[in-house]
Amino acid sequence: MTGNATLYDVARAAGVSLATASRSLNGSARKVNEEYRQRVLAAARELGYTPNVSAQAVARGSSATVALLVSDITDPYFSAIAAGVIRAADDEGLNVTMAVTERDADRELELVRLLRGQRPRVLVLAGSRFTDGTGDAALVAELDSFAATGGRVVLISRHSFSFDTVAIDNTGGAGALAASLAGLGYRGFAILAGPANLVTAQDRAAAFTAALPVPPVAVVHGAFSRDAGYAGMLELIDGGLDGIDLVFAVNDVMAIGALAALRDRGIEAPGRVAVAGYDDISTARDVSPALTTVRVDLESAGAAAVGLALGSLEGPVSIPAEVILRASTPGR
Amino acid sequence: MTGNATLYDVARAAGVSLATASRSLNGSARKVNEEYRQRVLAAARELGYTPNVSAQAVARGSSATVALLVSDITDPYFSAIAAGVIRAADDEGLNVTMAVTERDADRELELVRLLRGQRPRVLVLAGSRFTDGTGDAALVAELDSFAATGGRVVLISRHSFSFDTVAIDNTGGAGALAASLAGLGYRGFAILAGPANLVTAQDRAAAFTAALPVPPVAVVHGAFSRDAGYAGMLELIDGGLDGIDLVFAVNDVMAIGALAALRDRGIEAPGRVAVAGYDDISTARDVSPALTTVRVDLESAGAAAVGLALGSLEGPVSIPAEVILRASTPGR
DNA sequence: CTGTTAGCGCCTTCAA
DNA sequence: TTGAAGGCGCTAACAG
């Protein structure tokens, strides 16, 4: 009742050996006399026994956990991925341990090291790589070493030769979006392109640009955040908005920031400028005007990551993108 | 390089004993010859040594982990709390493992059991209790037993005699909000009250009601979600909206759903009905009209939880609430 | 099918 | 200060 009961306690209470207790409680191959088994289960319940997973991990050499690294858990993009990872892990009886990189490559590397200390069964890295490959070599070395010891690593939205990957369709979606918008009659495009060194951001901006009938009028860089979207939009507004009739933000949170900036400055959206984003986070439909965007099922991306790691899914996995036209881009 | 280096490997490489290696790498009391210490550190770096935290946990009897239980990580309310917990834990060198209850009491109990298996140093439960006390006894027993073995448990937004608690000011905030709105001239109040069996939801609804100059015209229950807010608002609309000039949703996601319902039905907000929420999630200011709400610093609530658990903070902690008036309640 | 017995990797007295 | 050795709780051969 008070102290944590150990397997040994359970075994003794049930009048069986440690091994038998282990086998009836946690063992994989079930070859235990049913009567013993029941006695053990009863004793375990009686004593409030909880297997010490650390001890199990030590004995087995690997723990029933999946380690998840995200850039920022308050970002709906990552919380959706996390939800998928947690759900899928849970279905497989795995625990999830999580850390936040804050989009800092050094910190990311350090956290991977830390997380490795848990000897997790799988390590999922969500979040785009930097274009300049900052710290890439060290990270890859760390991941390689982890994989070499039997760990599975899965990257979400990050290309790699050596690891399983859940690709998010950035180029296809951005291209399709550009085509749709052009079809709607827009001709003056500005892009809130996000961080110049973030692969995802650049892929989206580049693909969007490539699919445009005319070159964009303006491209402004900044962080991947709501506030950066706000600031970027302000910059465009202060630039006069000349020839701009549509602003594409490379993700929804930036787009939502842009809408806020327009509202604060009293500029009509979509009347004066239309706005589009990417990801289809849940609030995209709840802002006003409702946001045109590209839907990506992030939650299933997270789930797919653990599926890949556990072999219940065959790679490579690519999460499709679908253009969602809403009120923020009515066409002209 | 390939296999995971163990402490023993490091010790051998450095030409010292296991104990010395342990002391220079992870030991608390620092009483190691500086030269040895350096040799050990060098060897560790050389070999890419990562301490096996499971083994440490087994040896020490507790792991450097805080286990966090939330209802739904995609809900901004909980992701903010999670962010605070993760940040604070990280500052203390603790890992965070997380699980999602989906607001199911049985599942919650099961997850607490599972998490206990990790022998975490602290266990944080975020999310309101049910008013009917479903499964309360079993949960408390489980928590008591955990505490008895030296674990720290902290509850966020949940009352308890025996455990540390981070209180969220639901009654004060809701009362203040009601007073503000009454002062603005509103007189016809409807409440989207959320789940009838969730303490937080009921506290807010009750305190709001109590501080009103007149009884509410309508109270509709439902889930704690955006969609339930939408559905609830629809219900009010279909009821004719008679005498209603303000709708208070007990949390922001519901309020945002309500706003969406109004928009979809072509009813002007705040012209015809004003709307207010609770929590001040980040999108509250980005919807249109911007949402009047009650700000609660959820991230610091999460951080406070680990502070309490680690004793770096004295309890009881109460997170204050502050009324934030925005465009959704202009006054009449 | 059951029990005995090594470990797993690490921490921590206990002598030296 | 250092090293040897026992033990943490559990699993997995290995014999019976």
XYZ file of C-alpha atoms (C1' of nucleotides) in Angstrom:
696
model
C 0.000 0.000 0.000
C 2.617 2.515 0.965
C 5.897 1.524 -0.649
C 5.965 0.639 -4.308
C 5.368 -3.031 -4.615
C 7.972 -4.846 -6.637
C 7.651 -7.879 -8.788
C 9.355 -9.796 -6.057
C 6.665 -8.811 -3.578
C 4.017 -9.961 -5.975
C 5.777 -13.256 -6.569
C 6.065 -13.931 -2.897
C 2.479 -13.004 -2.213
C 1.353 -15.331 -4.967
C 3.665 -18.062 -3.819
C 5.477 -18.361 -7.112
C 8.896 -17.529 -8.423
C 10.013 -14.189 -9.696
C 10.213 -15.552 -13.194
C 6.686 -16.841 -13.161
C 5.400 -13.554 -11.887
C 7.306 -11.735 -14.581
C 5.959 -14.022 -17.232
C 2.359 -13.731 -16.188
C 2.500 -9.996 -15.823
C 4.703 -8.657 -18.542
C 6.118 -11.605 -20.423
C 5.481 -11.818 -24.109
C 5.268 -15.562 -24.694
C 2.374 -16.759 -22.605
C 3.247 -20.132 -21.175
C 2.064 -20.006 -17.616
C -0.313 -22.252 -15.764
C -3.597 -20.406 -15.734
C -4.032 -20.904 -12.018
C -0.655 -19.412 -11.224
C -1.325 -16.649 -13.619
C -4.540 -15.750 -11.835
C -2.869 -15.868 -8.484
C -0.186 -13.521 -9.687
C -2.654 -11.108 -11.209
C -4.668 -11.100 -8.013
C -1.601 -10.461 -5.902
C -0.528 -7.675 -8.204
C -3.897 -6.005 -7.938
C -3.890 -6.479 -4.224
C -0.531 -4.846 -3.810
C -1.160 -2.101 -6.334
C 1.798 -3.294 -8.317
C 3.024 -1.166 -11.197
C 5.903 -2.492 -13.236
C 8.931 -0.281 -12.956
C 9.422 0.610 -16.579
C 12.916 1.843 -15.964
C 13.924 -1.520 -14.645
C 12.234 -3.143 -17.593
C 14.070 -0.834 -19.902
C 17.389 -1.669 -18.310
C 16.747 -5.357 -18.443
C 15.460 -5.289 -21.986
C 17.916 -2.742 -23.257
C 15.269 -0.471 -24.670
C 12.249 1.251 -23.268
C 8.680 1.302 -24.449
C 8.760 4.965 -25.250
C 8.790 7.184 -28.234
C 10.675 10.418 -27.887
C 9.220 13.372 -29.711
C 10.977 16.577 -30.569
C 8.932 19.556 -31.694
C 9.793 23.176 -32.291
C 7.016 24.710 -30.253
C 4.137 22.877 -28.675
C 1.874 25.918 -28.543
C 1.977 26.105 -32.307
C -1.129 24.274 -33.569
C 0.976 22.741 -36.293
C 3.046 20.886 -33.751
C 0.323 20.175 -31.280
C -1.577 18.424 -34.042
C 1.481 16.343 -34.859
C 1.995 15.618 -31.182
C -1.599 14.526 -30.827
C -1.114 12.055 -33.662
C 2.102 10.705 -32.225
C 0.601 10.319 -28.782
C -2.488 8.590 -30.072
C -0.575 6.137 -32.215
C 1.991 5.483 -29.516
C -0.728 4.882 -27.029
C -2.353 2.364 -29.329
C 0.915 0.472 -29.337
C 1.349 0.671 -25.607
C 4.184 3.150 -25.835
C 4.758 6.217 -23.722
C 5.700 9.521 -25.223
C 8.355 11.817 -23.917
C 8.567 15.202 -25.433
C 10.953 18.100 -25.689
C 10.849 21.480 -27.360
C 13.657 22.790 -29.543
C 12.459 26.358 -29.913
C 13.842 26.103 -33.444
C 17.371 26.211 -32.159
C 19.726 23.773 -33.845
C 22.122 23.581 -30.918
C 19.343 22.987 -28.514
C 17.923 20.368 -30.821
C 21.157 18.460 -30.849
C 21.455 18.650 -27.112
C 17.906 17.414 -26.680
C 18.467 14.500 -29.011
C 21.403 13.539 -26.831
C 19.315 13.859 -23.728
C 16.436 11.920 -25.185
C 18.775 9.182 -26.294
C 19.536 8.675 -22.672
C 16.078 7.226 -22.349
C 16.945 4.583 -24.889
C 13.595 5.150 -26.525
C 12.372 2.675 -29.060
C 11.740 5.455 -31.529
C 12.751 9.038 -31.926
C 10.538 11.373 -33.928
C 11.817 14.733 -35.056
C 9.158 17.102 -36.260
C 9.994 20.409 -37.798
C 11.870 21.614 -40.750
C 15.580 21.614 -41.205
C 17.531 24.769 -41.826
C 18.622 25.403 -45.369
C 22.129 26.235 -44.315
C 22.477 22.832 -42.749
C 23.469 24.283 -39.400
C 24.625 21.536 -37.130
C 23.466 18.973 -39.623
C 26.523 16.809 -39.511
C 26.544 16.506 -35.752
C 22.851 15.781 -35.668
C 23.062 13.133 -38.333
C 25.967 11.532 -36.535
C 23.943 11.428 -33.364
C 20.955 9.962 -35.154
C 23.079 7.436 -36.980
C 24.567 6.307 -33.755
C 21.124 5.992 -32.257
C 19.931 3.973 -35.215
C 23.002 1.805 -34.999
C 21.964 0.728 -31.526
C 18.606 -0.405 -32.779
C 16.664 2.811 -32.322
C 14.251 3.894 -35.013
C 14.312 7.468 -36.119
C 11.574 9.104 -38.136
C 11.640 12.606 -39.489
C 8.519 14.601 -40.197
C 8.751 17.205 -42.905
C 12.435 16.737 -43.352
C 14.258 14.993 -46.115
C 16.793 12.344 -45.439
C 18.430 9.455 -47.189
C 19.095 7.344 -44.170
C 15.971 7.667 -42.066
C 12.286 7.053 -42.421
C 10.446 10.159 -43.383
C 6.939 11.469 -43.323
C 6.920 13.996 -46.086
C 4.514 16.864 -46.075
C 3.564 17.964 -49.513
C 4.778 21.523 -49.543
C 5.590 21.982 -53.178
C 2.532 20.325 -54.639
C 0.187 22.119 -52.310
C 1.788 25.486 -52.775
C 1.774 25.035 -56.523
C -1.865 24.040 -56.571
C -2.728 26.980 -54.381
C -0.944 29.377 -56.688
C -2.779 27.913 -59.659
C -6.134 28.183 -57.924
C -5.548 31.772 -56.968
C -4.379 32.697 -60.415
C -7.500 31.029 -61.737
C -9.527 33.198 -59.414
C -8.099 36.222 -61.161
C -5.420 37.402 -58.788
C -2.378 38.901 -60.401
C -0.488 40.900 -57.808
C 1.137 38.454 -55.422
C 3.079 39.147 -52.272
C 4.605 36.445 -50.134
C 5.180 36.361 -46.411
C 7.929 33.836 -46.823
C 8.920 33.053 -43.263
C 12.479 32.341 -42.214
C 14.883 32.424 -45.114
C 16.713 29.473 -43.629
C 13.832 27.113 -43.027
C 13.447 24.464 -45.684
C 9.699 24.104 -45.352
C 9.126 27.815 -45.610
C 11.342 28.112 -48.618
C 9.852 25.118 -50.365
C 6.419 26.572 -50.047
C 7.438 30.017 -51.175
C 9.430 28.668 -54.093
C 6.748 26.305 -55.325
C 4.133 29.004 -55.001
C 6.285 31.392 -56.961
C 7.067 28.849 -59.625
C 3.409 28.166 -60.273
C 2.501 31.806 -60.595
C 1.728 33.308 -64.005
C 3.730 36.373 -63.047
C 6.566 36.954 -60.606
C 5.559 38.049 -57.112
C 5.530 41.750 -56.447
C 7.052 41.416 -53.009
C 8.600 38.814 -50.763
C 9.185 39.502 -47.119
C 10.966 37.219 -44.689
C 10.506 36.854 -40.978
C 9.868 34.291 -38.292
C 7.351 31.482 -38.641
C 5.016 33.045 -36.098
C 1.782 34.949 -35.839
C 3.616 38.084 -34.768
C 5.997 37.833 -37.675
C 3.049 37.559 -40.024
C 1.632 40.649 -38.445
C 4.910 42.518 -38.784
C 5.433 41.372 -42.341
C 1.991 42.524 -43.338
C 2.648 45.874 -41.730
C 5.775 46.128 -43.804
C 3.812 45.511 -46.968
C 1.176 48.015 -45.936
C 3.789 50.638 -45.227
C 5.264 49.873 -48.615
C 2.000 51.033 -50.118
C 0.603 47.697 -51.182
C 1.229 48.780 -54.747
C 0.003 46.241 -57.206
C -0.708 43.698 -54.498
C -4.061 41.995 -54.446
C -3.143 38.793 -52.659
C -0.807 37.918 -49.841
C 0.314 34.349 -49.392
C 1.700 33.521 -45.980
C 3.639 30.270 -45.860
C 1.714 29.102 -42.851
C -1.628 29.779 -41.255
C -0.437 31.393 -38.083
C 1.409 33.978 -40.144
C -1.642 34.466 -42.320
C -3.741 35.039 -39.246
C -1.241 37.619 -38.071
C -1.462 39.260 -41.462
C -5.235 39.436 -41.232
C -4.926 41.050 -37.826
C -2.544 43.657 -39.218
C -4.942 44.451 -42.011
C -7.800 44.795 -39.591
C -5.780 46.993 -37.261
C -4.864 49.238 -40.132
C -8.404 49.364 -41.371
C -7.621 47.751 -44.682
C -10.352 45.615 -46.024
C -9.714 41.931 -46.487
C -10.412 40.400 -48.821
C -11.795 43.554 -50.461
C -8.490 45.354 -50.850
C -6.150 42.400 -50.380
C -6.911 38.736 -50.204
C -4.959 36.420 -47.921
C -4.059 32.756 -48.041
C -2.130 30.493 -45.711
C -0.945 26.913 -45.380
C -1.648 23.978 -43.031
C -5.355 24.446 -42.349
C -4.976 24.668 -38.610
C -8.307 24.492 -36.875
C -8.697 28.215 -36.356
C -8.255 28.917 -40.045
C -11.966 28.534 -40.589
C -12.807 30.616 -37.543
C -11.048 33.822 -38.362
C -12.832 36.357 -40.409
C -12.694 36.254 -43.319
C -12.280 32.490 -43.117
C -8.852 31.647 -44.385
C -8.080 30.058 -47.710
C -5.327 27.572 -47.093
C -3.846 24.215 -47.937
C -4.981 21.375 -45.774
C -2.414 18.969 -44.448
C -3.488 16.298 -42.025
C -0.839 16.860 -39.394
C -2.336 14.508 -36.888
C -2.109 11.606 -39.264
C 1.400 12.709 -40.095
C 2.263 12.186 -36.459
C 0.513 8.858 -36.369
C 2.234 7.793 -39.572
C 5.585 8.551 -38.009
C 5.112 5.980 -35.300
C 3.557 3.585 -37.783
C 6.686 3.802 -39.892
C 8.924 3.345 -36.905
C 7.104 0.268 -35.761
C 6.918 -1.250 -39.183
C 3.147 -1.302 -39.277
C 3.433 1.084 -42.178
C 5.557 0.954 -45.283
C 7.518 4.034 -46.273
C 7.941 6.462 -47.729
C 4.855 8.237 -46.498
C 3.713 11.471 -47.978
C 0.912 13.492 -46.491
C -1.143 14.971 -49.293
C -2.086 18.602 -49.499
C -5.456 19.907 -50.546
C -6.350 23.460 -51.438
C -9.207 24.811 -49.331
C -10.776 27.916 -50.776
C -12.539 30.108 -48.265
C -13.806 33.625 -47.915
C -10.405 35.252 -47.659
C -9.896 34.750 -51.402
C -13.230 35.289 -53.112
C -11.760 35.866 -56.518
C -12.017 39.045 -58.472
C 30.663 4.741 -32.052
C 28.226 2.022 -32.966
C 27.007 0.429 -29.748
C 25.877 2.605 -26.893
C 28.829 3.326 -24.725
C 28.298 2.496 -21.082
C 29.745 4.092 -18.025
C 31.985 1.105 -17.747
C 33.416 1.740 -21.184
C 34.111 5.311 -20.249
C 35.770 4.301 -17.007
C 38.020 1.832 -18.745
C 38.929 4.291 -21.460
C 39.818 6.856 -18.837
C 41.688 4.338 -16.759
C 39.632 4.897 -13.651
C 37.083 2.937 -11.718
C 33.432 2.804 -12.457
C 32.719 4.724 -9.291
C 35.031 7.545 -10.217
C 33.531 7.788 -13.648
C 30.065 7.880 -12.168
C 31.049 10.558 -9.727
C 32.652 12.802 -12.278
C 29.834 12.438 -14.765
C 26.628 12.322 -12.803
C 27.509 12.334 -9.140
C 26.113 15.049 -6.966
C 28.851 15.605 -4.407
C 31.902 16.698 -6.332
C 34.918 15.080 -4.774
C 36.972 13.911 -7.681
C 40.522 14.703 -8.596
C 40.288 17.307 -11.301
C 42.677 15.430 -13.565
C 40.662 12.243 -13.358
C 37.550 14.220 -13.872
C 38.894 15.686 -17.081
C 40.064 12.330 -18.337
C 36.615 10.926 -17.738
C 34.880 13.794 -19.461
C 37.182 13.455 -22.434
C 36.603 9.739 -22.678
C 32.873 10.255 -22.442
C 32.914 12.757 -25.237
C 35.143 10.507 -27.268
C 32.831 7.571 -26.943
C 29.658 9.565 -27.348
C 28.529 8.428 -23.972
C 24.978 9.158 -22.915
C 23.956 8.116 -19.433
C 21.239 5.523 -19.496
C 18.550 7.336 -17.583
C 16.606 4.150 -17.032
C 19.541 2.609 -15.286
C 19.982 5.756 -13.269
C 16.342 5.665 -12.384
C 16.577 2.078 -11.239
C 19.641 2.733 -9.185
C 18.293 5.894 -7.662
C 14.739 4.713 -7.295
C 13.274 7.655 -9.134
C 13.743 9.177 -12.532
C 14.448 12.729 -13.549
C 11.073 12.962 -15.133
C 7.891 14.878 -14.741
C 4.840 13.113 -16.017
C 2.131 15.328 -17.401
C -1.467 14.397 -17.974
C -3.639 16.657 -20.100
C -7.113 16.281 -21.515
C -6.316 17.197 -25.093
C -3.038 18.526 -26.351
C -4.539 20.190 -29.422
C -6.585 22.411 -27.155
C -4.645 25.670 -26.784
C -5.542 25.701 -23.125
C -3.571 22.554 -22.536
C -0.798 23.193 -24.985
C -0.084 26.416 -23.129
C 0.058 24.542 -19.856
C 2.250 21.902 -21.429
C 4.596 24.543 -22.741
C 4.995 25.939 -19.240
C 5.592 22.546 -17.724
C 8.130 21.631 -20.360
C 10.001 24.887 -20.016
C 10.194 24.733 -16.259
C 11.092 21.061 -16.253
C 13.772 21.694 -18.785
C 15.254 24.421 -16.621
C 15.555 21.866 -13.848
C 17.066 19.225 -16.058
C 13.955 17.096 -16.046
C 12.348 15.302 -18.942
C 8.661 15.433 -19.566
C 6.531 12.501 -20.494
C 3.027 13.186 -21.498
C -0.255 11.413 -21.949
C -3.720 12.447 -23.022
C -6.837 11.530 -21.081
C -9.412 12.640 -23.619
C -11.455 13.707 -20.605
C -12.200 10.134 -19.720
C -11.955 9.360 -16.017
C -11.235 5.670 -16.546
C -8.561 6.433 -19.018
C -7.108 9.001 -16.694
C -6.787 6.483 -13.920
C -5.204 3.978 -16.215
C -2.735 6.538 -17.469
C -1.782 7.578 -13.972
C -1.013 3.938 -13.285
C 1.022 3.686 -16.440
C 2.887 6.877 -15.763
C 3.645 5.776 -12.241
C 5.535 2.949 -13.794
C 8.101 5.486 -14.837
C 8.650 6.420 -11.202
C 8.596 10.059 -12.192
C 9.768 12.609 -9.718
C 6.574 14.573 -10.187
C 3.185 13.964 -11.654
C 1.156 16.885 -12.919
C -2.526 16.511 -13.644
C -4.011 19.316 -15.664
C -7.686 19.551 -16.339
C -10.777 19.818 -14.326
C -12.348 17.167 -12.222
C -15.865 15.932 -12.819
C -18.503 17.222 -10.488
C -19.939 13.798 -9.916
C -16.622 12.617 -8.611
C -16.471 9.745 -11.057
C -13.594 7.495 -10.184
C -12.368 10.019 -7.687
C -11.689 7.576 -4.921
C -9.620 5.276 -7.062
C -7.664 8.161 -8.479
C -6.949 9.672 -5.104
C -5.856 6.292 -3.808
C -3.484 5.962 -6.701
C -2.105 9.439 -6.172
C -1.779 8.926 -2.445
C 0.163 5.801 -3.023
C 2.396 7.607 -5.460
C 2.964 10.390 -2.975
C 3.680 7.869 -0.262
C 6.604 6.586 -2.264
C 8.127 10.014 -2.489
C 6.492 11.209 -5.687
C 5.198 14.742 -5.866
C 1.793 15.323 -7.333
C 0.498 18.681 -8.421
C -2.964 19.406 -9.686
C -3.755 22.265 -12.003
C -7.242 23.690 -11.813
C -8.423 21.064 -9.425
C -9.063 21.332 -5.741
C -7.538 18.945 -3.311
C -6.720 18.760 0.355
C -3.792 16.470 0.120
C -1.877 17.657 -2.923
C -0.240 20.788 -4.155
C -2.516 22.765 -6.370
C -2.237 25.488 -8.939
C -5.591 27.147 -8.788
C -6.991 28.981 -11.734
C -9.209 31.813 -10.745
C -12.475 30.805 -12.319
C -14.929 32.381 -9.951
C -13.211 35.731 -9.534
C -12.634 36.122 -13.239
C -16.122 35.077 -14.234
C -17.610 37.396 -11.641
C -15.513 40.303 -12.789
C -16.438 39.599 -16.370
C -20.134 39.580 -15.526
C -19.765 42.857 -13.700
C -17.893 44.443 -16.585
C -20.475 43.337 -19.084
C -23.341 44.511 -16.951
C -21.543 47.811 -16.642
C -21.376 47.941 -20.403
C -25.140 47.833 -20.480
C -25.888 44.245 -21.355
C -28.982 42.806 -19.773
C -29.948 39.700 -21.697
C -27.430 37.005 -20.859
C -27.137 33.530 -22.253
C -24.500 31.048 -21.167
C -22.828 28.313 -23.138
C -22.005 26.439 -19.991
C -20.010 23.486 -21.241
C -20.220 20.044 -19.691
C -22.591 19.928 -16.761
C -20.212 17.611 -14.971
C -16.979 19.561 -15.305
C -16.065 21.544 -12.234
C -14.241 24.301 -14.074
C -17.094 24.837 -16.468
C -19.635 24.954 -13.685
C -17.571 27.237 -11.504
C -17.321 29.737 -14.292
C -20.967 29.549 -15.205
C -22.070 29.784 -11.597
C -19.820 32.696 -10.701
C -20.848 34.524 -13.836
C -24.492 33.980 -13.047
C -24.082 35.042 -9.452
C -22.522 38.346 -10.424
C -25.230 39.203 -12.917
C -27.810 41.872 -12.102
C -30.496 39.649 -13.590
C -30.785 35.909 -14.071
C -29.548 34.541 -17.373
C -32.138 34.099 -20.082
C -30.738 30.796 -21.250
C -28.140 28.242 -20.274
C -27.093 25.529 -22.669
C -24.755 22.689 -21.884
C -22.470 20.785 -24.200
C -18.888 19.683 -24.603
C -15.927 21.939 -23.886
C -15.051 22.196 -27.564
C -15.267 24.570 -30.465
C -17.870 22.420 -32.156
C -19.974 22.296 -29.052
C -19.834 26.068 -28.880
C -20.995 26.172 -32.452
C -23.822 23.757 -31.771
C -24.854 25.544 -28.608
C -25.019 28.857 -30.391
C -27.117 27.302 -33.117
C -29.474 26.090 -30.459
C -29.826 29.594 -29.089
C -30.343 30.992 -32.544
C -33.003 28.455 -33.316
C -34.603 29.385 -30.028
C -35.123 32.854 -31.404
C -32.471 34.679 -29.420
C -35.321 36.333 -27.559
C -34.053 38.856 -25.092
C -30.458 37.792 -25.555
C -27.862 40.448 -26.178
C -24.802 38.687 -24.851
C -23.561 35.134 -24.929
C -20.920 34.019 -22.466
C -19.104 30.847 -23.377
C -17.179 29.306 -20.507
C -14.066 28.998 -22.599
C -12.604 30.661 -25.650
C -12.744 27.744 -28.014
C -16.467 27.501 -27.415
C -16.821 31.233 -27.872
C -15.000 31.008 -31.152
C -17.353 28.274 -32.230
C -20.257 30.476 -31.248
C -18.877 33.306 -33.334
C -18.612 30.979 -36.285
C -22.220 29.901 -35.864
C -23.357 33.491 -35.812
C -21.416 34.243 -38.923
C -22.731 31.193 -40.706
C -26.257 32.173 -39.841
C -25.694 35.728 -40.942
C -26.326 37.167 -37.525
C -24.310 40.210 -36.734
C -21.865 40.039 -33.872
C -21.547 42.058 -31.790
C -24.346 44.082 -33.421
C -27.138 41.677 -32.653
C -25.423 39.590 -29.961
C -22.156 40.154 -28.208
C -19.912 37.248 -27.240
C -17.406 36.678 -24.472
C -15.154 33.766 -23.581
C -12.610 32.694 -20.999
C -8.875 31.855 -21.020
C -7.567 34.367 -23.552
C -6.041 31.784 -25.812
C -3.834 33.361 -28.406
C -6.372 33.295 -31.202
C -8.914 35.179 -29.124
C -7.548 38.461 -30.408
C -7.369 37.214 -33.975
C -10.929 36.262 -34.551
C -13.313 38.868 -35.721
C -14.697 40.530 -33.792
C -11.778 40.168 -31.415
C -12.993 38.244 -28.414
C -13.646 39.698 -25.007
C -12.377 37.195 -22.513
C -10.671 36.607 -19.204
C -6.949 36.224 -19.354
C -5.318 33.428 -17.443
C -1.628 32.847 -17.835
C -1.735 29.142 -18.498
C 1.895 28.833 -19.362
C 2.946 30.142 -15.994
C 0.380 27.872 -14.414
C 2.274 24.972 -15.945
C 5.587 26.369 -14.809
C 4.232 26.978 -11.326
C 3.173 23.361 -11.111
C 6.715 22.130 -11.459
C 7.960 24.911 -9.214
C 5.627 23.725 -6.488
C 6.623 20.142 -6.966
C 10.297 20.933 -6.702
C 9.861 23.204 -3.746
C 11.248 26.223 -5.522
C 7.829 27.732 -5.029
C 5.632 27.978 -1.995
C 2.004 26.990 -2.311
C -0.789 27.505 -2.649
C -0.469 29.144 -6.018
C -3.361 30.885 -7.651
C -3.206 32.155 -11.186
C -5.009 35.463 -11.361
C -7.634 36.268 -13.937
C -7.958 39.548 -15.756
C -10.893 40.744 -17.822
C -9.892 41.689 -21.338
C -12.474 43.752 -23.129
C -12.342 43.582 -26.888
C -14.503 44.297 -29.879
C -16.884 41.421 -29.359
C -18.525 43.315 -26.486
C -18.571 46.987 -27.393
C -21.260 47.886 -24.944
C -24.646 49.189 -25.788
C 5.839 -25.202 -17.516
C 8.606 -23.559 -13.404
C 12.398 -21.901 -10.686
C 17.424 -20.492 -10.432
C 20.601 -17.461 -11.735
C 23.023 -14.285 -14.341
C 23.193 -10.054 -15.940
C 21.261 -4.915 -17.693
C 23.783 0.039 -16.431
C 24.236 2.634 -12.819
C 24.647 4.528 -7.904
C 26.359 4.271 -3.344
C 27.762 2.571 0.922
C 32.031 0.644 2.730
C 36.791 -0.058 3.287
C 41.230 1.126 1.903
C 39.838 10.749 -2.675
C 39.464 6.131 -4.843
C 37.976 1.375 -5.873
C 35.452 -2.922 -4.858
C 31.135 -4.756 -4.237
C 26.314 -4.952 -3.306
C 21.927 -3.775 -4.829
C 17.974 -1.318 -7.631
C 13.703 -4.147 -10.222
C 13.292 -6.738 -13.926
C 14.170 -10.040 -18.001
C 16.040 -13.972 -20.216
C 18.662 -17.802 -20.807
C 19.401 -21.987 -18.510
C 18.437 -26.175 -16.258
C 14.998 -28.994 -14.019
